[in-house]
Amino acid sequence: MKIYRPIATNKITQRFGENKACIRIYPPIKIIYKTGLLCPTGYTDFYSKSGLIGHNGYDFKAWRGEPVYFPVVGDFGRVDGWTAMNEVDSNGGRGVNVFSPQSGLGEFKKFRFWHLKSSAVDDDQQIKTGQLLGYADSTGASSSDHVHCDMKIVDSEKNSLNTENGYFGAVDFTPDFENRFILDVLGIRPPEFGFWQRLQNYLAMLK
C-alpha cells in the first residue's frame, strides 16, 4: 500500500506525533498554531487537553473548496472493495471515512479525511484511487482551511482498535507516505483545474 497527498496544494503543516496546536481555554472553541514552544495566554495544548500524545495524522494546507481526492494506492496500483461513509461531529466538523475490505485477520483499514466543506460521495459508495471525495474547508475544531488525514485499524463494527496507544487508535502511516499529489501520480488532470486553481494552490503554500 502507498499513500499520497490528497490535494494539489503542497504544504504539510503538521505530521503524525507533532504538537503544534493550541485550543482556547474558554468558549467558543478556537484552535491556533504555536509560534514557539508554548501556547499563548488564554490557550492550552490541544492534544493533551484531548487526551492525545500528539497529532494523530497529517494536516495538508488547503484553500477553501479545494478538491480532495482518495490518495491510497493498493497492490497492483489499485484499490478494490473500498467504501465511503460520511460523518459530522458535535463541533460541526465534516469528513469522509473510507474503509478497506476486510483483512484475513477480520480487520479493516479506515482512512479519515476531515474538516471538509462538503462531501462528493454517498454512504457505502465504492471508492477508487484518485476519486473525488469532497471539498476542503475548516469545519469543526480547526485552525484554518486544511485537510486532516489519519489511518486507523477498525473491527467489523467499525470500532477503532488499540485505542489506548495515545492516538485514539490512529497509526503513523509515514513509512507508506510519499508527498506527491495523487492525480499527478496517476497522470490525471482534473477537469476543473485551471488558472484560478493554480493561483489558489500557490497562495495557500505562502500562508
Short mmCIF file of N, CA, C and O in Angstrom, two decimals, residues 32-166:
data_model
loop_
_atom_site.label_atom_id
_atom_site.label_comp_id
_atom_site.label_asym_id
_atom_site.label_seq_id
_atom_site.Cartn_x
_atom_site.Cartn_y
_atom_site.Cartn_z
N ILE A 32 -5.43 27.46 17.36
CA ILE A 32 -4.36 28.20 16.70
C ILE A 32 -3.08 27.35 16.76
O ILE A 32 -2.99 26.40 17.55
N TYR A 33 -2.10 27.69 15.93
CA TYR A 33 -0.80 27.03 15.97
C TYR A 33 0.13 27.80 16.90
O TYR A 33 0.09 29.03 16.97
N LYS A 34 0.99 27.06 17.59
CA LYS A 34 2.01 27.68 18.43
C LYS A 34 3.01 28.44 17.56
O LYS A 34 3.37 27.99 16.48
N THR A 35 3.45 29.59 18.06
CA THR A 35 4.51 30.32 17.37
C THR A 35 5.87 29.97 17.96
O THR A 35 6.90 30.26 17.39
N GLY A 36 5.86 29.34 19.13
CA GLY A 36 7.08 28.88 19.78
C GLY A 36 6.83 27.52 20.41
O GLY A 36 6.08 26.71 19.86
N LEU A 37 7.42 27.30 21.57
CA LEU A 37 7.24 26.01 22.23
C LEU A 37 5.99 25.95 23.08
O LEU A 37 5.48 24.87 23.38
N LEU A 38 5.48 27.13 23.50
CA LEU A 38 4.35 27.18 24.42
C LEU A 38 3.15 27.84 23.78
O LEU A 38 3.28 28.63 22.84
N CYS A 39 1.96 27.54 24.31
CA CYS A 39 0.74 28.20 23.87
C CYS A 39 0.67 29.60 24.46
O CYS A 39 1.14 29.84 25.58
N PRO A 40 0.06 30.55 23.75
CA PRO A 40 -0.08 31.91 24.30
C PRO A 40 -1.07 31.95 25.45
O PRO A 40 -1.82 30.99 25.68
N THR A 41 -1.10 33.06 26.15
CA THR A 41 -2.04 33.24 27.26
C THR A 41 -3.48 33.06 26.79
O THR A 41 -3.86 33.57 25.74
N GLY A 42 -4.25 32.33 27.57
CA GLY A 42 -5.64 32.07 27.21
C GLY A 42 -5.84 30.79 26.43
O GLY A 42 -6.98 30.42 26.13
N TYR A 43 -4.75 30.12 26.09
CA TYR A 43 -4.81 28.87 25.33
C TYR A 43 -4.05 27.78 26.07
O TYR A 43 -3.18 28.06 26.90
N THR A 44 -4.38 26.54 25.76
CA THR A 44 -3.66 25.40 26.32
C THR A 44 -3.41 24.38 25.23
O THR A 44 -4.01 24.45 24.15
N ASP A 45 -2.54 23.42 25.49
CA ASP A 45 -2.19 22.42 24.50
C ASP A 45 -3.41 21.62 24.06
O ASP A 45 -4.12 21.04 24.89
N PHE A 46 -3.66 21.60 22.78
CA PHE A 46 -4.87 20.96 22.25
C PHE A 46 -4.85 19.45 22.45
O PHE A 46 -5.86 18.86 22.84
N TYR A 47 -3.69 18.81 22.21
CA TYR A 47 -3.66 17.35 22.23
C TYR A 47 -3.73 16.78 23.64
O TYR A 47 -4.46 15.81 23.89
N SER A 48 -3.00 17.36 24.58
CA SER A 48 -3.10 16.87 25.95
C SER A 48 -4.50 17.11 26.50
O SER A 48 -5.04 16.30 27.25
N LYS A 49 -5.12 18.23 26.12
CA LYS A 49 -6.49 18.52 26.54
C LYS A 49 -7.46 17.48 25.98
O LYS A 49 -8.45 17.13 26.62
N SER A 50 -7.14 16.95 24.80
CA SER A 50 -7.99 15.96 24.14
C SER A 50 -7.66 14.53 24.53
O SER A 50 -8.31 13.59 24.08
N GLY A 51 -6.60 14.35 25.34
CA GLY A 51 -6.20 13.01 25.75
C GLY A 51 -5.27 12.32 24.78
O GLY A 51 -5.15 11.09 24.80
N LEU A 52 -4.60 13.10 23.94
CA LEU A 52 -3.69 12.56 22.94
C LEU A 52 -2.24 12.88 23.30
O LEU A 52 -1.96 13.91 23.93
N ILE A 53 -1.32 12.03 22.84
CA ILE A 53 0.11 12.32 22.99
C ILE A 53 0.52 13.43 22.03
O ILE A 53 1.33 14.29 22.36
N GLY A 54 -0.04 13.40 20.85
CA GLY A 54 0.28 14.38 19.82
C GLY A 54 -0.70 14.23 18.66
O GLY A 54 -1.70 13.51 18.76
N HIS A 55 -0.38 14.89 17.57
CA HIS A 55 -1.24 14.86 16.39
C HIS A 55 -1.34 13.44 15.84
O HIS A 55 -0.34 12.74 15.73
N ASN A 56 -2.56 13.01 15.49
CA ASN A 56 -2.76 11.61 15.11
C ASN A 56 -2.94 11.42 13.60
O ASN A 56 -3.58 10.47 13.16
N GLY A 57 -2.37 12.31 12.81
CA GLY A 57 -2.44 12.16 11.36
C GLY A 57 -1.56 13.17 10.67
O GLY A 57 -0.56 13.62 11.23
N TYR A 58 -1.93 13.53 9.46
CA TYR A 58 -1.24 14.55 8.67
C TYR A 58 -2.21 15.68 8.38
O TYR A 58 -3.38 15.43 8.06
N ASP A 59 -1.74 16.93 8.46
CA ASP A 59 -2.52 18.08 8.05
C ASP A 59 -1.93 18.67 6.78
O ASP A 59 -0.72 18.94 6.71
N PHE A 60 -2.80 18.86 5.77
CA PHE A 60 -2.39 19.43 4.49
C PHE A 60 -3.08 20.78 4.31
O PHE A 60 -4.31 20.85 4.28
N LYS A 61 -2.30 21.85 4.22
CA LYS A 61 -2.85 23.18 3.99
C LYS A 61 -3.65 23.18 2.70
O LYS A 61 -3.23 22.59 1.70
N ALA A 62 -4.81 23.85 2.71
CA ALA A 62 -5.68 23.88 1.53
C ALA A 62 -6.30 25.25 1.38
O ALA A 62 -6.24 26.07 2.29
N TRP A 63 -6.88 25.50 0.25
CA TRP A 63 -7.74 26.66 0.09
C TRP A 63 -9.19 26.21 0.15
O TRP A 63 -9.51 25.05 -0.14
N ARG A 64 -10.05 27.11 0.59
CA ARG A 64 -11.45 26.74 0.83
C ARG A 64 -12.12 26.28 -0.47
O ARG A 64 -12.13 26.99 -1.46
N GLY A 65 -12.62 25.05 -0.43
CA GLY A 65 -13.25 24.47 -1.61
C GLY A 65 -12.32 23.66 -2.47
O GLY A 65 -12.74 23.14 -3.52
N GLU A 66 -11.05 23.52 -2.05
CA GLU A 66 -10.10 22.73 -2.86
C GLU A 66 -10.55 21.27 -2.93
O GLU A 66 -10.87 20.66 -1.91
N PRO A 67 -10.56 20.67 -4.13
CA PRO A 67 -10.98 19.27 -4.27
C PRO A 67 -10.03 18.32 -3.53
O PRO A 67 -8.81 18.49 -3.57
N VAL A 68 -10.61 17.33 -2.86
CA VAL A 68 -9.87 16.34 -2.08
C VAL A 68 -10.11 14.97 -2.72
O VAL A 68 -11.26 14.57 -2.93
N TYR A 69 -9.02 14.27 -3.04
CA TYR A 69 -9.11 13.01 -3.76
C TYR A 69 -8.59 11.85 -2.90
O TYR A 69 -7.70 12.04 -2.07
N PHE A 70 -9.10 10.65 -3.14
CA PHE A 70 -8.66 9.48 -2.39
C PHE A 70 -7.25 9.11 -2.82
O PHE A 70 -7.02 8.75 -3.97
N PRO A 71 -6.26 9.16 -1.88
CA PRO A 71 -4.85 9.09 -2.26
C PRO A 71 -4.16 7.75 -2.01
O PRO A 71 -2.93 7.69 -1.98
N VAL A 72 -4.93 6.69 -1.80
CA VAL A 72 -4.34 5.40 -1.44
C VAL A 72 -4.24 4.51 -2.67
O VAL A 72 -5.22 4.34 -3.42
N VAL A 73 -3.05 3.95 -2.87
CA VAL A 73 -2.82 3.01 -3.96
C VAL A 73 -2.53 1.64 -3.34
O VAL A 73 -1.65 1.52 -2.48
N GLY A 74 -3.26 0.64 -3.76
CA GLY A 74 -3.08 -0.69 -3.21
C GLY A 74 -2.18 -1.55 -4.08
O GLY A 74 -1.42 -1.05 -4.92
N ASP A 75 -2.27 -2.85 -3.90
CA ASP A 75 -1.49 -3.78 -4.70
C ASP A 75 -1.86 -3.64 -6.17
O ASP A 75 -3.02 -3.41 -6.52
N PHE A 76 -0.88 -3.76 -7.03
CA PHE A 76 -1.07 -3.70 -8.48
C PHE A 76 -1.62 -2.34 -8.92
O PHE A 76 -2.28 -2.23 -9.95
N GLY A 77 -1.36 -1.29 -8.10
CA GLY A 77 -1.71 0.07 -8.49
C GLY A 77 -3.17 0.42 -8.38
O GLY A 77 -3.63 1.37 -9.01
N ARG A 78 -3.95 -0.32 -7.60
CA ARG A 78 -5.37 -0.01 -7.48
C ARG A 78 -5.87 -0.41 -6.09
O ARG A 78 -5.19 -1.11 -5.35
N VAL A 79 -7.07 0.05 -5.76
CA VAL A 79 -7.78 -0.42 -4.57
C VAL A 79 -9.12 -0.97 -5.03
O VAL A 79 -9.77 -0.43 -5.91
N ASP A 80 -9.52 -2.08 -4.45
CA ASP A 80 -10.79 -2.71 -4.80
C ASP A 80 -11.60 -2.95 -3.53
O ASP A 80 -11.05 -3.36 -2.51
N GLY A 81 -12.89 -2.71 -3.61
CA GLY A 81 -13.77 -3.02 -2.49
C GLY A 81 -13.73 -2.02 -1.35
O GLY A 81 -14.20 -2.31 -0.25
N TRP A 82 -13.18 -0.82 -1.56
CA TRP A 82 -13.17 0.21 -0.53
C TRP A 82 -14.49 0.97 -0.59
O TRP A 82 -15.04 1.21 -1.67
N THR A 83 -15.01 1.37 0.58
CA THR A 83 -16.31 2.04 0.64
C THR A 83 -16.25 3.30 1.50
O THR A 83 -15.42 3.41 2.40
N ALA A 84 -17.15 4.23 1.22
CA ALA A 84 -17.18 5.52 1.91
C ALA A 84 -18.27 5.57 2.97
O ALA A 84 -19.28 4.88 2.88
N MET A 85 -18.04 6.41 3.97
CA MET A 85 -19.06 6.70 4.98
C MET A 85 -18.87 8.16 5.42
O MET A 85 -17.78 8.54 5.86
N ASN A 86 -19.90 8.96 5.27
CA ASN A 86 -19.84 10.37 5.67
C ASN A 86 -20.03 10.50 7.18
O ASN A 86 -20.66 9.65 7.81
N GLU A 87 -19.49 11.58 7.73
CA GLU A 87 -19.58 11.79 9.17
C GLU A 87 -19.62 13.28 9.49
O GLU A 87 -18.95 14.09 8.82
N VAL A 88 -20.40 13.65 10.50
CA VAL A 88 -20.43 15.01 11.04
C VAL A 88 -20.30 14.89 12.55
O VAL A 88 -21.03 14.11 13.17
N ASP A 89 -19.37 15.63 13.17
CA ASP A 89 -19.20 15.51 14.62
C ASP A 89 -19.95 16.61 15.37
O ASP A 89 -20.60 17.47 14.77
N SER A 90 -19.85 16.58 16.70
CA SER A 90 -20.62 17.51 17.55
C SER A 90 -20.15 18.95 17.42
O SER A 90 -20.86 19.87 17.82
N ASN A 91 -18.94 19.17 16.88
CA ASN A 91 -18.42 20.52 16.68
C ASN A 91 -18.71 21.04 15.27
O ASN A 91 -18.24 22.12 14.91
N GLY A 92 -19.46 20.28 14.49
CA GLY A 92 -19.77 20.70 13.13
C GLY A 92 -18.70 20.30 12.12
O GLY A 92 -18.77 20.71 10.96
N GLY A 93 -17.74 19.50 12.56
CA GLY A 93 -16.72 19.02 11.63
C GLY A 93 -17.30 18.01 10.66
O GLY A 93 -18.10 17.15 11.06
N ARG A 94 -16.91 18.13 9.40
CA ARG A 94 -17.41 17.22 8.36
C ARG A 94 -16.25 16.43 7.77
O ARG A 94 -15.15 16.96 7.60
N GLY A 95 -16.54 15.18 7.44
CA GLY A 95 -15.49 14.38 6.85
C GLY A 95 -16.03 13.17 6.13
O GLY A 95 -17.22 12.86 6.18
N VAL A 96 -15.11 12.49 5.44
CA VAL A 96 -15.41 11.25 4.75
C VAL A 96 -14.46 10.18 5.28
O VAL A 96 -13.24 10.39 5.31
N ASN A 97 -15.02 9.05 5.70
CA ASN A 97 -14.23 7.90 6.08
C ASN A 97 -14.24 6.91 4.92
O ASN A 97 -15.30 6.68 4.31
N VAL A 98 -13.08 6.32 4.63
CA VAL A 98 -13.00 5.31 3.56
C VAL A 98 -12.45 4.03 4.18
O VAL A 98 -11.36 4.04 4.77
N PHE A 99 -13.21 2.94 4.04
CA PHE A 99 -12.87 1.67 4.66
C PHE A 99 -12.37 0.67 3.62
O PHE A 99 -12.97 0.54 2.55
N SER A 100 -11.32 -0.05 3.99
CA SER A 100 -10.79 -1.10 3.13
C SER A 100 -11.66 -2.35 3.22
O SER A 100 -12.50 -2.47 4.12
N PRO A 101 -11.45 -3.31 2.33
CA PRO A 101 -12.08 -4.63 2.53
C PRO A 101 -11.50 -5.29 3.78
O PRO A 101 -10.44 -4.90 4.27
N GLN A 102 -12.20 -6.30 4.28
CA GLN A 102 -11.76 -7.00 5.48
C GLN A 102 -10.49 -7.79 5.20
O GLN A 102 -10.36 -8.45 4.17
N SER A 103 -9.54 -7.71 6.14
CA SER A 103 -8.30 -8.47 6.01
C SER A 103 -8.51 -9.89 6.51
O SER A 103 -9.57 -10.23 7.06
N GLY A 104 -7.49 -10.73 6.34
CA GLY A 104 -7.56 -12.10 6.82
C GLY A 104 -7.68 -12.19 8.33
O GLY A 104 -8.10 -13.21 8.87
N LEU A 105 -7.34 -11.09 9.04
CA LEU A 105 -7.44 -11.06 10.50
C LEU A 105 -8.79 -10.53 10.96
O LEU A 105 -9.02 -10.35 12.16
N GLY A 106 -9.69 -10.27 10.01
CA GLY A 106 -11.01 -9.75 10.37
C GLY A 106 -11.00 -8.27 10.66
O GLY A 106 -11.92 -7.76 11.30
N GLU A 107 -9.97 -7.56 10.23
CA GLU A 107 -9.84 -6.13 10.48
C GLU A 107 -9.98 -5.34 9.18
O GLU A 107 -9.88 -5.88 8.08
N PHE A 108 -10.21 -4.02 9.35
CA PHE A 108 -10.33 -3.11 8.23
C PHE A 108 -9.40 -1.92 8.45
O PHE A 108 -9.17 -1.53 9.60
N LYS A 109 -8.90 -1.34 7.39
CA LYS A 109 -8.23 -0.04 7.48
C LYS A 109 -9.28 1.04 7.26
O LYS A 109 -10.18 0.90 6.43
N LYS A 110 -9.15 2.11 8.01
CA LYS A 110 -10.06 3.25 7.86
C LYS A 110 -9.23 4.51 7.67
O LYS A 110 -8.40 4.86 8.54
N PHE A 111 -9.43 5.19 6.56
CA PHE A 111 -8.80 6.50 6.33
C PHE A 111 -9.87 7.57 6.53
O PHE A 111 -10.99 7.45 6.02
N ARG A 112 -9.50 8.61 7.27
CA ARG A 112 -10.44 9.70 7.55
C ARG A 112 -9.91 10.98 6.94
O ARG A 112 -8.74 11.35 7.13
N PHE A 113 -10.77 11.69 6.20
CA PHE A 113 -10.44 12.98 5.59
C PHE A 113 -11.39 14.00 6.20
O PHE A 113 -12.60 13.94 5.99
N TRP A 114 -10.82 14.97 6.95
CA TRP A 114 -11.63 15.77 7.87
C TRP A 114 -11.54 17.26 7.60
O TRP A 114 -10.64 17.72 6.92
N HIS A 115 -12.49 18.01 8.20
CA HIS A 115 -12.64 19.46 8.10
C HIS A 115 -13.17 19.88 6.73
O HIS A 115 -12.87 20.97 6.24
N LEU A 116 -13.94 19.03 6.08
CA LEU A 116 -14.43 19.30 4.74
C LEU A 116 -15.61 20.27 4.73
O LEU A 116 -16.39 20.35 5.69
N LYS A 117 -15.74 20.98 3.63
CA LYS A 117 -16.90 21.85 3.40
C LYS A 117 -18.11 21.00 3.03
O LYS A 117 -19.23 21.25 3.50
N SER A 118 -17.89 20.02 2.16
CA SER A 118 -18.97 19.12 1.74
C SER A 118 -18.36 17.86 1.17
O SER A 118 -17.17 17.81 0.84
N SER A 119 -19.19 16.85 1.08
CA SER A 119 -18.77 15.55 0.55
C SER A 119 -19.24 15.40 -0.89
O SER A 119 -20.26 15.96 -1.29
N ALA A 120 -18.48 14.61 -1.66
CA ALA A 120 -18.85 14.31 -3.04
C ALA A 120 -19.21 12.84 -3.22
O ALA A 120 -19.36 12.37 -4.36
N VAL A 121 -19.35 12.10 -2.10
CA VAL A 121 -19.65 10.67 -2.18
C VAL A 121 -20.83 10.34 -1.26
O VAL A 121 -21.15 11.08 -0.33
N ASP A 122 -21.46 9.21 -1.53
CA ASP A 122 -22.58 8.73 -0.73
C ASP A 122 -22.10 7.63 0.22
O ASP A 122 -21.08 6.98 -0.02
N ASP A 123 -22.85 7.40 1.28
CA ASP A 123 -22.55 6.30 2.19
C ASP A 123 -22.58 4.97 1.44
O ASP A 123 -23.48 4.75 0.61
N ASP A 124 -21.60 4.11 1.73
CA ASP A 124 -21.47 2.78 1.13
C ASP A 124 -21.10 2.81 -0.35
O ASP A 124 -21.10 1.77 -1.02
N GLN A 125 -20.75 3.99 -0.86
CA GLN A 125 -20.32 4.08 -2.26
C GLN A 125 -18.95 3.45 -2.43
O GLN A 125 -18.08 3.58 -1.57
N GLN A 126 -18.73 2.73 -3.53
CA GLN A 126 -17.43 2.14 -3.84
C GLN A 126 -16.46 3.26 -4.21
O GLN A 126 -16.80 4.17 -4.97
N ILE A 127 -15.24 3.19 -3.65
CA ILE A 127 -14.24 4.23 -3.83
C ILE A 127 -13.03 3.68 -4.57
O ILE A 127 -12.55 2.59 -4.25
N LYS A 128 -12.54 4.43 -5.53
CA LYS A 128 -11.36 4.06 -6.28
C LYS A 128 -10.23 5.06 -6.04
O LYS A 128 -10.48 6.21 -5.64
N THR A 129 -9.00 4.66 -6.27
CA THR A 129 -7.86 5.56 -6.16
C THR A 129 -8.06 6.77 -7.06
O THR A 129 -8.43 6.63 -8.23
N GLY A 130 -7.83 7.97 -6.50
CA GLY A 130 -7.97 9.20 -7.28
C GLY A 130 -9.38 9.73 -7.35
O GLY A 130 -9.61 10.78 -7.99
N GLN A 131 -10.35 9.11 -6.70
CA GLN A 131 -11.73 9.56 -6.75
C GLN A 131 -11.93 10.82 -5.92
O GLN A 131 -11.37 10.97 -4.84
N LEU A 132 -12.74 11.74 -6.42
CA LEU A 132 -13.09 12.95 -5.68
C LEU A 132 -13.92 12.57 -4.45
O LEU A 132 -14.96 11.91 -4.57
N LEU A 133 -13.46 13.00 -3.27
CA LEU A 133 -14.17 12.70 -2.01
C LEU A 133 -14.99 13.88 -1.52
O LEU A 133 -16.05 13.70 -0.91
N GLY A 134 -14.49 15.10 -1.71
CA GLY A 134 -15.18 16.27 -1.19
C GLY A 134 -14.33 17.50 -1.39
O GLY A 134 -13.39 17.52 -2.20
N TYR A 135 -14.65 18.55 -0.59
CA TYR A 135 -14.01 19.85 -0.77
C TYR A 135 -13.53 20.39 0.57
O TYR A 135 -14.25 20.35 1.56
N ALA A 136 -12.31 20.89 0.59
CA ALA A 136 -11.65 21.32 1.82
C ALA A 136 -12.31 22.55 2.43
O ALA A 136 -12.92 23.37 1.74
N ASP A 137 -12.14 22.67 3.75
CA ASP A 137 -12.69 23.80 4.50
C ASP A 137 -12.00 23.82 5.86
O ASP A 137 -10.89 23.27 6.00
N SER A 138 -12.67 24.40 6.85
CA SER A 138 -12.12 24.47 8.21
C SER A 138 -13.21 24.13 9.22
O SER A 138 -13.29 24.72 10.29
N THR A 139 -14.07 23.15 8.88
CA THR A 139 -15.19 22.81 9.75
C THR A 139 -14.70 22.07 11.00
O THR A 139 -13.69 21.37 10.99
N GLY A 140 -15.44 22.25 12.10
CA GLY A 140 -15.09 21.58 13.35
C GLY A 140 -13.96 22.26 14.09
O GLY A 140 -13.73 23.47 13.95
N ALA A 141 -13.24 21.50 14.90
CA ALA A 141 -12.11 22.02 15.68
C ALA A 141 -10.90 22.17 14.77
O ALA A 141 -10.10 21.25 14.61
N SER A 142 -10.77 23.33 14.17
CA SER A 142 -9.76 23.54 13.13
C SER A 142 -9.17 24.94 13.25
O SER A 142 -9.85 25.88 13.66
N SER A 143 -7.90 25.06 12.88
CA SER A 143 -7.20 26.34 12.95
C SER A 143 -7.37 27.17 11.69
O SER A 143 -7.32 28.40 11.73
N SER A 144 -7.55 26.52 10.54
CA SER A 144 -7.65 27.20 9.25
C SER A 144 -8.02 26.17 8.19
O SER A 144 -8.14 24.97 8.49
N ASP A 145 -8.19 26.61 6.96
CA ASP A 145 -8.55 25.69 5.89
C ASP A 145 -7.45 24.66 5.68
O ASP A 145 -6.30 25.01 5.37
N HIS A 146 -7.80 23.39 5.86
CA HIS A 146 -6.84 22.32 5.64
C HIS A 146 -7.57 20.98 5.60
O HIS A 146 -8.76 20.91 5.91
N VAL A 147 -6.86 19.94 5.20
CA VAL A 147 -7.40 18.58 5.21
C VAL A 147 -6.60 17.76 6.22
O VAL A 147 -5.37 17.69 6.13
N HIS A 148 -7.29 17.18 7.18
CA HIS A 148 -6.67 16.25 8.13
C HIS A 148 -6.89 14.84 7.60
O HIS A 148 -8.02 14.47 7.25
N CYS A 149 -5.83 14.05 7.55
CA CYS A 149 -5.93 12.66 7.12
C CYS A 149 -5.29 11.76 8.16
O CYS A 149 -4.15 12.00 8.58
N ASP A 150 -6.03 10.74 8.61
CA ASP A 150 -5.44 9.77 9.53
C ASP A 150 -5.87 8.37 9.13
O ASP A 150 -6.80 8.19 8.33
N MET A 151 -5.18 7.37 9.68
CA MET A 151 -5.49 5.98 9.39
C MET A 151 -5.64 5.22 10.70
O MET A 151 -4.84 5.38 11.62
N LYS A 152 -6.69 4.39 10.77
CA LYS A 152 -6.91 3.53 11.93
C LYS A 152 -7.21 2.11 11.46
O LYS A 152 -7.63 1.89 10.32
N ILE A 153 -6.99 1.17 12.36
CA ILE A 153 -7.43 -0.20 12.15
C ILE A 153 -8.70 -0.39 12.95
O ILE A 153 -8.74 -0.08 14.15
N VAL A 154 -9.76 -0.87 12.30
CA VAL A 154 -11.06 -0.99 12.96
C VAL A 154 -11.59 -2.42 12.82
O VAL A 154 -11.14 -3.19 11.96
N ASP A 155 -12.57 -2.76 13.69
CA ASP A 155 -13.15 -4.10 13.62
C ASP A 155 -14.37 -4.11 12.70
O ASP A 155 -14.67 -3.10 12.03
N SER A 156 -15.08 -5.22 12.68
CA SER A 156 -16.21 -5.37 11.76
C SER A 156 -17.36 -4.43 12.08
O SER A 156 -18.22 -4.18 11.23
N GLU A 157 -17.36 -3.88 13.32
CA GLU A 157 -18.38 -2.90 13.70
C GLU A 157 -17.89 -1.47 13.50
O GLU A 157 -18.53 -0.52 13.94
N LYS A 158 -16.73 -1.35 12.87
CA LYS A 158 -16.11 -0.04 12.58
C LYS A 158 -15.61 0.65 13.84
O LYS A 158 -15.43 1.88 13.86
N ASN A 159 -15.37 -0.10 14.91
CA ASN A 159 -14.79 0.45 16.14
C ASN A 159 -13.27 0.41 16.05
O ASN A 159 -12.69 -0.60 15.63
N SER A 160 -12.62 1.50 16.45
CA SER A 160 -11.17 1.57 16.39
C SER A 160 -10.53 0.58 17.35
O SER A 160 -10.99 0.40 18.48
N LEU A 161 -9.45 -0.06 16.91
CA LEU A 161 -8.69 -0.96 17.75
C LEU A 161 -7.48 -0.23 18.32
O LEU A 161 -7.08 0.83 17.82
N ASN A 162 -6.92 -0.76 19.38
CA ASN A 162 -5.72 -0.19 20.01
C ASN A 162 -5.93 1.28 20.39
O ASN A 162 -5.06 2.12 20.17
N THR A 163 -7.07 1.58 20.98
CA THR A 163 -7.40 2.98 21.29
C THR A 163 -6.58 3.55 22.45
O THR A 163 -6.64 4.75 22.70
N GLU A 164 -5.84 2.70 23.15
CA GLU A 164 -5.02 3.17 24.27
C GLU A 164 -3.59 3.48 23.85
O GLU A 164 -2.70 3.61 24.69
N ASN A 165 -3.34 3.63 22.55
CA ASN A 165 -1.97 3.86 22.08
C ASN A 165 -1.53 5.32 22.16
O ASN A 165 -0.44 5.69 21.75
N GLY A 166 -2.40 6.19 22.71
CA GLY A 166 -2.07 7.61 22.83
C GLY A 166 -2.52 8.44 21.65
O GLY A 166 -2.41 9.67 21.66
#
